[in-house]
Amino acid sequence: MGPKKTDRQKIRGEIRIGLGSCCVASGSDDIRQAVERTVFENGLEVQLKHVGCVGMCHQVPLVEILPEGKEPTLYAKVTPGDVKKIIESHFAPPDLFKRIRNKLINAIENIQTDIHWDGIERYHLNVREKHVASFLGNQIPIATEYRGIINPLDIEEYRQRRGFEAIQRVLTKMSPEEVISEIKISGMRGRGGACFPTGLKWELVAEQKNPMKYLICNGDEGDPGAFMDRMLLESYPYRVIEGMLIAAYAVGATAGYFYIRAEYPLAVKRITRALEICRENNILGQNIMHSDFSFDIQLVEGAGAFVCGEETALIESIEGNRGFPRLRPPYPAEKGLWDQPTLVNNTETYAQIAYIIRNGAESFNKIGTQECKGTKVFALAGKIARGGLIEVPMGITICAVVEEIGGADTPIDLLTLTKAGAMMGSGGMVVLDDTDCMVDIARYFLAFTQKESCGKCTFCRIGTRRMLDILNRLCSGQGRDGDIEELENLGEWTKKGSLCGLGKTAPNPVLTTIRYFRDEYEAHIKGKCPTGRCVDMIKYSINDQCIGCTLCAQKCPVGAIEFKPHEKHAIDPEKCIKCDSCRQVCTVDAVSVE
């Protein structure tokens, strides 16, 4: 059942529903159906709009109501059962009979069920409230401009908001050299992790005289906790395409590719449709916008190998080969896809290009730090109250991101993070606290990269395996003197002897946790996990605080606690699986963990 079609002249407002992957996973498609049903049944003269990611993933599903001539109202964590009353609080049916009917139905429902609705205040988000203002206040939307406002696939709405204005200017008023110069002046660096100067990379490709050149958008995002590229591809497909067109014109590329992991079905679907719409509107294909410039883009789905995020492994994958990194030089700028000069940039890099051309390099250059200009999109997750997608200026401190936006005063820029032993990466930020075991966390991330290693480089293949073996021993209480030094030695050689970024950065979680939390490693060698996270090193027991309430015995999934009402209980260590259920259910802190 769809919404009632209305004459645009009679529309009395707009209802926006977020339909990004996070929103859909939280039930926003059910919200959409409830909205459509309510609009249809009441004959409301409103426009329904499906929008992309708002960034406030901790508040989804989100519904925004925009009555004509009034301030918009945003509702968070909406349930399908409450949609009807939320909409009716803003839009009355145009028909008198339907208005009377709704009041009668609501009254009867209250009498029959004896359930009173909490009211719209329960869902209403005021942008002036501290927790909302803190999340949005420090952000500068460039790649995420018009978040939660535009329909991802509405090309006319994109045009109305200055979409394709930059490529029009480039094709009619700028030479390729002028475009590259503008990008260089902006100070833009690649947003995929290496932070290589974007203008210089474009210049290297442009200098090649080959008649055939390729351009690739690297959307193969696989880092734990990262979902920035997915959001940009789902919510701003035309913005990314426009950035690719500008880059193709600047470097003389003749064909382009989106490389997107197949695990992002919504991103694949929207990019595929956006490419079709662009071809229909002369934005892609021959003589784009009636110019002499011709360019088209194909989409290739990656099979999920993390190593294919590295540009040369990605190129191998597009060619139909196994994703092995290539020895460099030559670099892709000289010899890339099918041995032709190839420009490879990250999704976020392309998403910021149109802004620079449209507003001038200086508008971008004035944001950020001396070394890193502009903004960076981060995926904020972990032990934090307000997770989601944020876009903040380069140079903002980690403290500001974690404590103010998300609820370490190290500035987020290339040089400062490198000095701290970290890296910018693609933008996944996972927040931990003092209850997390740093040795176990290092083991988790190293296990991921070790599993994803393509195996080509001996140092990466064997070095990460040996490091993981040591970490497994440490977390099982079998650490030995010299393990820390061996981890440091293996880590440094793995970084030196690996071809690609995966191998060069795989030891980072181990080396940095040793650097900042060495005492935890030393404790593990002595057979103790300070946080009690390593289950092989802890023991559960019941102390004298026990009152014999039997809650722990009832909760234990393996029968490790005998049911003895009004008596002190005991845990059978042979049966105990250390699931922590007994401690969580105990009301008198009678369960000890040692």
Short mmCIF file of N, CA, C and O in Angstrom, two decimals, residues 255-299:
data_model
loop_
_atom_site.label_atom_id
_atom_site.label_comp_id
_atom_site.label_asym_id
_atom_site.label_seq_id
_atom_site.Cartn_x
_atom_site.Cartn_y
_atom_site.Cartn_z
N ALA A 255 38.15 5.64 -18.80
CA ALA A 255 37.14 4.73 -18.25
C ALA A 255 37.33 4.63 -16.74
O ALA A 255 38.44 4.78 -16.23
N GLY A 256 36.22 4.38 -16.03
CA GLY A 256 36.29 4.34 -14.57
C GLY A 256 35.62 3.11 -13.99
O GLY A 256 34.79 2.46 -14.65
N TYR A 257 35.96 2.83 -12.73
CA TYR A 257 35.40 1.68 -12.03
C TYR A 257 35.08 2.05 -10.58
O TYR A 257 35.86 2.72 -9.92
N PHE A 258 33.92 1.59 -10.12
CA PHE A 258 33.63 1.51 -8.69
C PHE A 258 34.02 0.11 -8.26
O PHE A 258 33.60 -0.87 -8.87
N TYR A 259 34.82 -0.01 -7.20
CA TYR A 259 35.12 -1.31 -6.61
C TYR A 259 34.52 -1.31 -5.22
O TYR A 259 35.01 -0.65 -4.30
N ILE A 260 33.40 -2.04 -5.05
CA ILE A 260 32.64 -2.03 -3.80
C ILE A 260 32.49 -3.46 -3.31
O ILE A 260 32.14 -4.36 -4.09
N ARG A 261 32.71 -3.68 -2.03
CA ARG A 261 32.59 -5.03 -1.49
C ARG A 261 31.14 -5.52 -1.60
O ARG A 261 30.19 -4.76 -1.35
N ALA A 262 30.97 -6.78 -1.96
CA ALA A 262 29.65 -7.36 -2.17
C ALA A 262 28.83 -7.40 -0.88
O ALA A 262 27.60 -7.50 -0.93
N GLU A 263 29.49 -7.28 0.28
CA GLU A 263 28.77 -7.28 1.56
C GLU A 263 28.00 -5.98 1.79
O GLU A 263 27.31 -5.85 2.80
N TYR A 264 28.11 -5.04 0.85
CA TYR A 264 27.37 -3.78 0.93
C TYR A 264 26.28 -3.76 -0.14
O TYR A 264 26.35 -3.00 -1.11
N PRO A 265 25.25 -4.59 -0.02
CA PRO A 265 24.25 -4.71 -1.09
C PRO A 265 23.49 -3.42 -1.37
O PRO A 265 23.16 -3.12 -2.52
N LEU A 266 23.19 -2.63 -0.32
CA LEU A 266 22.45 -1.39 -0.54
C LEU A 266 23.31 -0.37 -1.28
O LEU A 266 22.82 0.34 -2.17
N ALA A 267 24.59 -0.31 -0.94
CA ALA A 267 25.50 0.59 -1.64
C ALA A 267 25.62 0.19 -3.11
O ALA A 267 25.58 1.04 -4.01
N VAL A 268 25.75 -1.10 -3.36
CA VAL A 268 25.83 -1.60 -4.74
C VAL A 268 24.56 -1.25 -5.51
O VAL A 268 24.61 -0.78 -6.66
N LYS A 269 23.42 -1.45 -4.87
CA LYS A 269 22.14 -1.17 -5.52
C LYS A 269 21.99 0.30 -5.87
O LYS A 269 21.58 0.65 -6.99
N ARG A 270 22.34 1.18 -4.94
CA ARG A 270 22.15 2.61 -5.18
C ARG A 270 23.16 3.16 -6.18
O ARG A 270 22.82 4.01 -7.01
N ILE A 271 24.40 2.70 -6.12
CA ILE A 271 25.39 3.15 -7.10
C ILE A 271 25.00 2.67 -8.50
O ILE A 271 25.10 3.43 -9.48
N THR A 272 24.55 1.43 -8.60
CA THR A 272 24.12 0.89 -9.90
C THR A 272 23.01 1.75 -10.49
O THR A 272 23.05 2.11 -11.67
N ARG A 273 22.02 2.08 -9.67
CA ARG A 273 20.91 2.90 -10.16
C ARG A 273 21.36 4.32 -10.47
O ARG A 273 20.93 4.91 -11.47
N ALA A 274 22.23 4.88 -9.64
CA ALA A 274 22.72 6.24 -9.87
C ALA A 274 23.49 6.33 -11.18
O ALA A 274 23.37 7.32 -11.92
N LEU A 275 24.27 5.30 -11.51
CA LEU A 275 25.00 5.28 -12.78
C LEU A 275 24.02 5.26 -13.96
O LEU A 275 24.23 5.95 -14.97
N GLU A 276 22.96 4.48 -13.83
CA GLU A 276 21.95 4.42 -14.89
C GLU A 276 21.29 5.78 -15.09
O GLU A 276 21.10 6.24 -16.23
N ILE A 277 20.94 6.43 -13.98
CA ILE A 277 20.28 7.74 -14.07
C ILE A 277 21.22 8.77 -14.67
O ILE A 277 20.81 9.63 -15.48
N CYS A 278 22.51 8.71 -14.32
CA CYS A 278 23.49 9.64 -14.88
C CYS A 278 23.62 9.46 -16.39
O CYS A 278 23.75 10.44 -17.13
N ARG A 279 23.59 8.23 -16.84
CA ARG A 279 23.67 7.98 -18.29
C ARG A 279 22.44 8.54 -18.99
O ARG A 279 22.54 9.11 -20.09
N GLU A 280 21.27 8.37 -18.35
CA GLU A 280 20.03 8.88 -18.94
C GLU A 280 20.03 10.40 -19.03
O GLU A 280 19.33 10.98 -19.87
N ASN A 281 20.81 11.06 -18.16
CA ASN A 281 20.83 12.52 -18.11
C ASN A 281 22.10 13.13 -18.69
O ASN A 281 22.42 14.29 -18.42
N ASN A 282 22.84 12.34 -19.48
CA ASN A 282 24.05 12.82 -20.15
C ASN A 282 25.12 13.30 -19.17
O ASN A 282 25.93 14.16 -19.47
N ILE A 283 25.13 12.69 -17.96
CA ILE A 283 26.18 12.97 -16.98
C ILE A 283 27.32 11.97 -17.15
O ILE A 283 28.45 12.23 -16.78
N LEU A 284 27.02 10.82 -17.73
CA LEU A 284 28.01 9.81 -18.08
C LEU A 284 27.81 9.41 -19.53
O LEU A 284 26.70 9.52 -20.07
N GLY A 285 28.88 8.94 -20.15
CA GLY A 285 28.77 8.47 -21.53
C GLY A 285 29.52 9.39 -22.49
O GLY A 285 30.52 10.01 -22.13
N GLN A 286 29.01 9.49 -23.70
CA GLN A 286 29.66 10.29 -24.74
C GLN A 286 29.27 11.76 -24.63
O GLN A 286 28.12 12.10 -24.36
N ASN A 287 30.26 12.63 -24.83
CA ASN A 287 30.02 14.09 -24.87
C ASN A 287 29.18 14.56 -23.68
O ASN A 287 28.09 15.12 -23.82
N ILE A 288 29.74 14.34 -22.50
CA ILE A 288 29.05 14.67 -21.26
C ILE A 288 28.71 16.16 -21.21
O ILE A 288 29.54 17.02 -21.47
N MET A 289 27.45 16.45 -20.91
CA MET A 289 26.94 17.83 -20.83
C MET A 289 27.27 18.61 -22.10
O MET A 289 27.61 19.79 -22.05
N HIS A 290 27.18 17.91 -23.24
CA HIS A 290 27.40 18.51 -24.55
C HIS A 290 28.82 19.06 -24.72
O HIS A 290 29.04 20.02 -25.46
N SER A 291 29.77 18.44 -24.03
CA SER A 291 31.17 18.84 -24.15
C SER A 291 31.92 17.81 -25.00
O SER A 291 31.33 16.87 -25.53
N ASP A 292 33.22 18.00 -25.10
CA ASP A 292 34.06 17.03 -25.82
C ASP A 292 34.55 15.91 -24.91
O ASP A 292 35.28 15.03 -25.35
N PHE A 293 34.14 15.95 -23.65
CA PHE A 293 34.62 14.98 -22.66
C PHE A 293 33.67 13.79 -22.59
O PHE A 293 32.46 13.94 -22.40
N SER A 294 34.23 12.59 -22.76
CA SER A 294 33.45 11.35 -22.68
C SER A 294 34.06 10.45 -21.61
O SER A 294 35.29 10.29 -21.53
N PHE A 295 33.19 9.85 -20.81
CA PHE A 295 33.68 9.01 -19.71
C PHE A 295 32.52 8.19 -19.17
O PHE A 295 31.40 8.67 -19.05
N ASP A 296 32.79 6.93 -18.86
CA ASP A 296 31.76 6.08 -18.26
C ASP A 296 32.37 5.26 -17.12
O ASP A 296 33.60 5.11 -17.03
N ILE A 297 31.50 4.76 -16.26
CA ILE A 297 31.94 4.05 -15.06
C ILE A 297 31.22 2.71 -14.97
O ILE A 297 30.01 2.62 -15.17
N GLN A 298 31.97 1.67 -14.65
CA GLN A 298 31.41 0.35 -14.38
C GLN A 298 31.55 0.03 -12.89
O GLN A 298 32.37 0.64 -12.20
N LEU A 299 30.76 -0.92 -12.43
CA LEU A 299 30.83 -1.33 -11.03
C LEU A 299 31.32 -2.76 -10.94
O LEU A 299 30.80 -3.65 -11.62
#
